[in-house]
XYZ file of C-alpha atoms in Angstrom:
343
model
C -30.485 -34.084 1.129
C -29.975 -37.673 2.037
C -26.807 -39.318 3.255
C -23.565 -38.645 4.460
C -23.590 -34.891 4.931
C -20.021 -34.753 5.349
C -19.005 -36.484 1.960
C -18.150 -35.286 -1.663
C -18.651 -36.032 -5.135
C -15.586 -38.171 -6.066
C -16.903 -37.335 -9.602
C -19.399 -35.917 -11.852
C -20.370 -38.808 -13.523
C -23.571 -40.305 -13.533
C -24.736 -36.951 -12.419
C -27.301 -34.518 -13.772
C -26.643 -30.734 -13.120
C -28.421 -27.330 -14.560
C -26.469 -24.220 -15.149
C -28.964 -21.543 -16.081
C -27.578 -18.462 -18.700
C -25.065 -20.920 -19.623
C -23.660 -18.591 -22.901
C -22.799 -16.358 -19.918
C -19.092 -15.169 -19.057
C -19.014 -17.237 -15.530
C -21.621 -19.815 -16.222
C -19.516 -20.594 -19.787
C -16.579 -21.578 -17.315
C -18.747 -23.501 -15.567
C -20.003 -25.643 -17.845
C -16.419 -25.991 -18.951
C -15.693 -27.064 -15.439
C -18.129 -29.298 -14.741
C -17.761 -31.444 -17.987
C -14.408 -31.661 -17.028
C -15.312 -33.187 -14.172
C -17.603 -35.739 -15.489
C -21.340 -34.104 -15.453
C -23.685 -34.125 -17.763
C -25.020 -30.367 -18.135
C -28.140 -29.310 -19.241
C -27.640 -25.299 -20.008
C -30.675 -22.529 -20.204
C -30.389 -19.848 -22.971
C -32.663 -18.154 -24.510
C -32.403 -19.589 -27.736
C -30.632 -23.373 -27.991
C -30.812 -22.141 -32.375
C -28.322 -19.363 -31.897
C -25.382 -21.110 -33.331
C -22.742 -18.395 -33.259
C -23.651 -17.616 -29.403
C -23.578 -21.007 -28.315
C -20.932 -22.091 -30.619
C -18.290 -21.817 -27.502
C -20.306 -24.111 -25.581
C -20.904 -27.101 -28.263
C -17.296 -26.855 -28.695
C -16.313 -28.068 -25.563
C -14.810 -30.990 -24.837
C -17.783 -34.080 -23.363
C -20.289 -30.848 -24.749
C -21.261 -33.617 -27.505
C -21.996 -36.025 -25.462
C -22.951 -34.618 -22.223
C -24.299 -30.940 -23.142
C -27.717 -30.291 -24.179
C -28.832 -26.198 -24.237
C -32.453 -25.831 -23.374
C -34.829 -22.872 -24.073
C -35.757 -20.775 -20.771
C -36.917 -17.783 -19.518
C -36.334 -16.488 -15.709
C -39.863 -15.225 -15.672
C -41.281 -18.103 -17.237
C -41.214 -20.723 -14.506
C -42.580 -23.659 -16.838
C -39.919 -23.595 -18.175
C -37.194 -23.860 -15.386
C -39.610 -26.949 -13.944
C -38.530 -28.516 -17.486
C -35.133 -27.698 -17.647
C -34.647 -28.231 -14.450
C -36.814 -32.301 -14.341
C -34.123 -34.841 -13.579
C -31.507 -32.852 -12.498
C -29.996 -33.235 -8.971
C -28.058 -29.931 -9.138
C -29.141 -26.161 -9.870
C -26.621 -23.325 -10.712
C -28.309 -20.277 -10.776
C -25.980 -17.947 -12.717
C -28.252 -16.019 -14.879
C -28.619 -12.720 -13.784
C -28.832 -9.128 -16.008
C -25.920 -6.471 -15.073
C -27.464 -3.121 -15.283
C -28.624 -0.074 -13.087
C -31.738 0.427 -14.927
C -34.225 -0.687 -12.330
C -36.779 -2.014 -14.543
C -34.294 -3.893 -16.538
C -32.375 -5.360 -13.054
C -34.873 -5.595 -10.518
C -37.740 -7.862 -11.617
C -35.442 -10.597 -13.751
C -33.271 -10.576 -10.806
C -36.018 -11.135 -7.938
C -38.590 -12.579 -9.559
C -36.315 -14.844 -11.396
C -34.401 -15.908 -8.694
C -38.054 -16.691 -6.825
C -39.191 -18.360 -9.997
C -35.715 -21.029 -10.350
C -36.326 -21.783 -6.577
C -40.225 -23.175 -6.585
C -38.768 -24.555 -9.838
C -36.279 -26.142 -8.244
C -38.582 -27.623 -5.673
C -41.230 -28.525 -7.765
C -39.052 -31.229 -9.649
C -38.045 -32.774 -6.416
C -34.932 -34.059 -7.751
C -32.660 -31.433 -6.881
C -30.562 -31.778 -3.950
C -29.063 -28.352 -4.001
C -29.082 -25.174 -5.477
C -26.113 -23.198 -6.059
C -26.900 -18.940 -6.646
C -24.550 -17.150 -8.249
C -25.178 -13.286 -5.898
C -22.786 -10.771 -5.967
C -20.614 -8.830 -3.003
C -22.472 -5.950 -3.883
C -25.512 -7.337 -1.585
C -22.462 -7.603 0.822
C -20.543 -3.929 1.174
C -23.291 -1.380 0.129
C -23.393 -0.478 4.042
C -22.614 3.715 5.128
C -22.328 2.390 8.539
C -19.331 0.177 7.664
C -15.954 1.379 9.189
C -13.606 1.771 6.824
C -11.389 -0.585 7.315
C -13.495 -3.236 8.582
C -13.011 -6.584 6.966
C -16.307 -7.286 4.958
C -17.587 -11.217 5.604
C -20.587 -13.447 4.973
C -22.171 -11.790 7.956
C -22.668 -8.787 6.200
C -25.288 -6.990 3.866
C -25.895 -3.991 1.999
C -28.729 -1.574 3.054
C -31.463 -1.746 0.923
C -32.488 2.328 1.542
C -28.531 3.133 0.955
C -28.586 1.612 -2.698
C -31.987 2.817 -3.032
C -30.433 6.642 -2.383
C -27.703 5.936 -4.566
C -29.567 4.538 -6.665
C -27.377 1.675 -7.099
C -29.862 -0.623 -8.672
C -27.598 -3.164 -9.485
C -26.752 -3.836 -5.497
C -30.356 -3.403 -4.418
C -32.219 -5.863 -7.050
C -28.966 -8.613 -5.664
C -29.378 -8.030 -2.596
C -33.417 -8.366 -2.281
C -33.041 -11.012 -4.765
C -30.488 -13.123 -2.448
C -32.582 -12.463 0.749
C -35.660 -13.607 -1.117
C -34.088 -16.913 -2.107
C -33.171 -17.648 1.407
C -36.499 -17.152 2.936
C -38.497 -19.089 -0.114
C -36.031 -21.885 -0.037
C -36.618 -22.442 3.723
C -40.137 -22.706 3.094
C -39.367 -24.968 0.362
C -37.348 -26.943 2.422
C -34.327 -26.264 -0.736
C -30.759 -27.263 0.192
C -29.592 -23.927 -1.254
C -26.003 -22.456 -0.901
C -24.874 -18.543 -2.189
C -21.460 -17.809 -3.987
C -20.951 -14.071 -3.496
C -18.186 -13.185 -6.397
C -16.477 -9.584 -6.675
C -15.760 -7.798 -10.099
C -14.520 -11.148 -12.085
C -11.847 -11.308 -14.752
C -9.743 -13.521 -16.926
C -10.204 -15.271 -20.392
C -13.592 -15.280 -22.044
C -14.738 -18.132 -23.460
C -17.900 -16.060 -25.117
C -17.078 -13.963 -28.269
C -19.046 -10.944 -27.183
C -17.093 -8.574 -24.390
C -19.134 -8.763 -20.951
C -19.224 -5.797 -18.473
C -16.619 -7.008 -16.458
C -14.320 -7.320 -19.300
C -15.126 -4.167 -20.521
C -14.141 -2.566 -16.911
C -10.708 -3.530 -18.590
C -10.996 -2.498 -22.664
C -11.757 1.053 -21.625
C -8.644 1.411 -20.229
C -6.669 0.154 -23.208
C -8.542 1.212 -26.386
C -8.285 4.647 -25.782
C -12.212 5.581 -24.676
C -11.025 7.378 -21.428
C -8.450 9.316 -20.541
C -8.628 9.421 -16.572
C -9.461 6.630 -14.243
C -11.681 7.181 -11.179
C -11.096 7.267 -7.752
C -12.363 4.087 -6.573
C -11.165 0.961 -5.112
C -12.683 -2.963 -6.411
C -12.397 -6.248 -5.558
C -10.718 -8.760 -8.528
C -11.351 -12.008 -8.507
C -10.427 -14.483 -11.630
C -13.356 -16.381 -13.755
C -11.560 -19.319 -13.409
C -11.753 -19.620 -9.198
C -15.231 -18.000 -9.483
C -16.122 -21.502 -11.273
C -14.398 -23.702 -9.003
C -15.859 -21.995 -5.867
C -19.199 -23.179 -7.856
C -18.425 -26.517 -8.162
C -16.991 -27.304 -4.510
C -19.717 -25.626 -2.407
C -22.029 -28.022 -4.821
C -20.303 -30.970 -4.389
C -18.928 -30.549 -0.376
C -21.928 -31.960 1.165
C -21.231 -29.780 4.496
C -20.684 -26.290 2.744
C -23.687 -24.136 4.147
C -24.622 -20.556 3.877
C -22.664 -17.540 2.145
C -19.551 -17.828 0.739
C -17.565 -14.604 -0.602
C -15.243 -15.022 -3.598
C -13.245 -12.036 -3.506
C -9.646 -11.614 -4.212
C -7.489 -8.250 -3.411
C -8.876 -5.110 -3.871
C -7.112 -2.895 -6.572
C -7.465 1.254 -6.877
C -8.118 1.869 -9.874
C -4.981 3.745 -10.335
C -2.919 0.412 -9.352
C -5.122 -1.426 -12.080
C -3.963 1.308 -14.604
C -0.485 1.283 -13.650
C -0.342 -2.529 -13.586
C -1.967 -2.806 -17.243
C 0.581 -0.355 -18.344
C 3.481 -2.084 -17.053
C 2.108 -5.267 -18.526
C 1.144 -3.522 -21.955
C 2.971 -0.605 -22.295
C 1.828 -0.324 -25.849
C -1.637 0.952 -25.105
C -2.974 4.512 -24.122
C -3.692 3.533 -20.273
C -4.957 6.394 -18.644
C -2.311 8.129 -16.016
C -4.322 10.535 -14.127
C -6.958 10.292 -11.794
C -10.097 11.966 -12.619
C -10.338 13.247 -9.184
C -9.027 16.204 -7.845
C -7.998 14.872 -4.370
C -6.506 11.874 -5.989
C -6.217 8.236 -4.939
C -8.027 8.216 -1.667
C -10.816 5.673 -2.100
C -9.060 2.472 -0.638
C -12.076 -0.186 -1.041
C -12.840 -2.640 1.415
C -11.526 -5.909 2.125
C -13.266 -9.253 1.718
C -12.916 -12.396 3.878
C -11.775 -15.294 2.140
C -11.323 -17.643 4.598
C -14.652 -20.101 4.249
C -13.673 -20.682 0.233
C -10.097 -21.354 1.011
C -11.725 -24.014 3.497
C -13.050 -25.849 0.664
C -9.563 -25.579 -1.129
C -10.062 -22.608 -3.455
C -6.969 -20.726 -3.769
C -7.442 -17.094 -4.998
C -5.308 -15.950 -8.806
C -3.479 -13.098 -7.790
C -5.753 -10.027 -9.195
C -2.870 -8.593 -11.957
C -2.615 -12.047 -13.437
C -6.627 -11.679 -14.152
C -5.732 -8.339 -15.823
C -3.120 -9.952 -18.152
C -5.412 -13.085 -18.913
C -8.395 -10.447 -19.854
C -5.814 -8.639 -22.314
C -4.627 -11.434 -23.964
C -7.851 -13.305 -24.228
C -9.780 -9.961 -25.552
C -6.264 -10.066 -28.369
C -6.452 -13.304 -28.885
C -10.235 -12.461 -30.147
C -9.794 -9.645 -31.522
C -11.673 -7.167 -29.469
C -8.236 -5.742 -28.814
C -6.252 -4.622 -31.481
C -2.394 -5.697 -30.968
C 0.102 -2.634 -31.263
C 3.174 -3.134 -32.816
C 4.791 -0.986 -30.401
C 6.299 -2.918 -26.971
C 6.080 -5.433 -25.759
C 5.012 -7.861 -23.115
C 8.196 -7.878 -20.743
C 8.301 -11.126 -18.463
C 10.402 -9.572 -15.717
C 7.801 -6.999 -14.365
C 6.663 -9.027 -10.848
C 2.734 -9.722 -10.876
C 1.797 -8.120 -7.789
């Protein structure tokens, strides 16, 4: 990286950027975002042809002009280096969501190794941004309970391993292996750490995250565990993207995590918001609500000016947006009711 360290992007224009998965749930807001701001975006997917996947990202305003979807494959590293020629920015978003190790581990790792040397290769790039995930932050037994959880931190690799929390693990050895190639590489490369992420899809096709939501409203479960998760909305998760790109001085980790929720609260807050689904009521534990989560430091995003959605108004945007789509049938009975407070 050459000049001013301390400056930013006034605007995207005039620059090149590469959001890989794009058709994804936070890359789609990405792109979104940073044709808003002026970039032109090139977007990986794994087929450019698929019209009804992509259609949500040719529809976007500057996507005519400033869009172009590209064929890649993680584990094909040709074709990063040619997605990637020309570009002066990498977001690495594409990731699988699964605890099926052979599914998770090597797309995640090996991919993740593969967009790096890509990355490098091209020599254009100034900085890549990688989309990790705080679950190669928390997955620690020797945490105290309620220790705040910060960029410092990471999850033990024989912990997940024992829990077999695949999902964690392949993130977590996937994030530590992009730090140590891109200091070899001599890669500018910066980490955005997002919790469980909600709010509006732009996709047509529900996402896991989303569908942490639907279960709880179409009538598929009638209990809700006891367990405690950070919220954070898609919409901050994409700005937090496109400021530790564009702030020359960001460095490092950076958690995007808003408050963390019981599941219970999450349940009761739905209900209150949409009192005419079945929201579960009961906790599927005996002992109750006693897992309280941990809490996440958000202080080095909110230096760069990214101010968190409170975590219930994520809930209502998922609802509507997964109505508004029709993944969510409406019921005729209640009705939203504007004076319950948003926690």
């Amino acid at each position: 990286m050459g000049g001013d360290n301390t400056a930013n992007y006034a605007s995207g224009r005039g620059h090149t950027v590469c959001v890989t998965g794009a058709s994804g749930f936070i890359a789609s807001w990405l792109v979104k975002l940073l044709l808003e701001k002026g970039y032109t975006v090139r977007g990986t997917v794994r087929n450019p042809d698929d019209a009804a996947k992509n259609a949500h990202l040719r529809a976007m305003d500057g996507a005519a002009e400033r869009l172009t979807l590209v064929r890649a494959d993680l584990l094909d590293k040709q074709s990063l280096t040619a997605a990637f020629r020309g570009c002066e920015g990498v977001f690495h978003t594409a990731s699988p969501i699964t605890d099926d190790p052979e599914k998770m581990i090597d797309p995640a790792v090996n991919g993740t190794k593969n967009v790096i040397n890509a990355a490098a290769d091209v020599g254009s790039v100034r900085r890549v941004v990688f989309t990790s995930s705080i679950g190669a932050v928390y997955m620690d037994p020797r945490r105290e309970p309620d220790a705040e959880v910060d960029e410092t931190c990471w999850s033990d690799l024989e912990y997940c391993k024992n829990t077999k929390n695949w999902y964690c693990y392949a993130k977590t050895v996937a994030e530590h292996a992009a730090w140590e190639l891109a200091k070899q590489r001599r890669l500018d490369l910066v980490v955005v750490s997002p919790s469980l992420v909600l709010g509006p899809l732009l996709q047509q096709s529900v996402n896991a995250s989303t569908w942490h939501v639907l279960k709880y409203l179409d009538g598929s479960v009638q209990t809700y565990a006891d367990a405690a998760q950070a919220y954070v909305h898609v919409r901050d998760v994409a700005d937090a993207h496109a400021r530790v790109y564009e702030a020359r001085a960001a460095r490092g980790r950076y958690l995007c995590a808003g408050r963390t929720l019981h599941r219970g609260e999450v349940c009761r807050t739905l209900a209150k918001l949409f009192p005419e689904y079945p929201v579960p009521r009961k906790c599927k534990g005996a002992a109750g609500e006693t897992n309280k989560g941990c809490r996440f430091s958000g202080r080095r995003l909110a230096e760069l000016g990214v101010v968190v959605t409170p975590a219930s108004l994520g809930l209502y945007d998922t609802v509507t947006s997964l109505q508004e789509k029709g993944l969510l049938p409406r019921r005729t009975a209640g009705a939203f009711d504007s004076s319950v407070v948003i926690p």
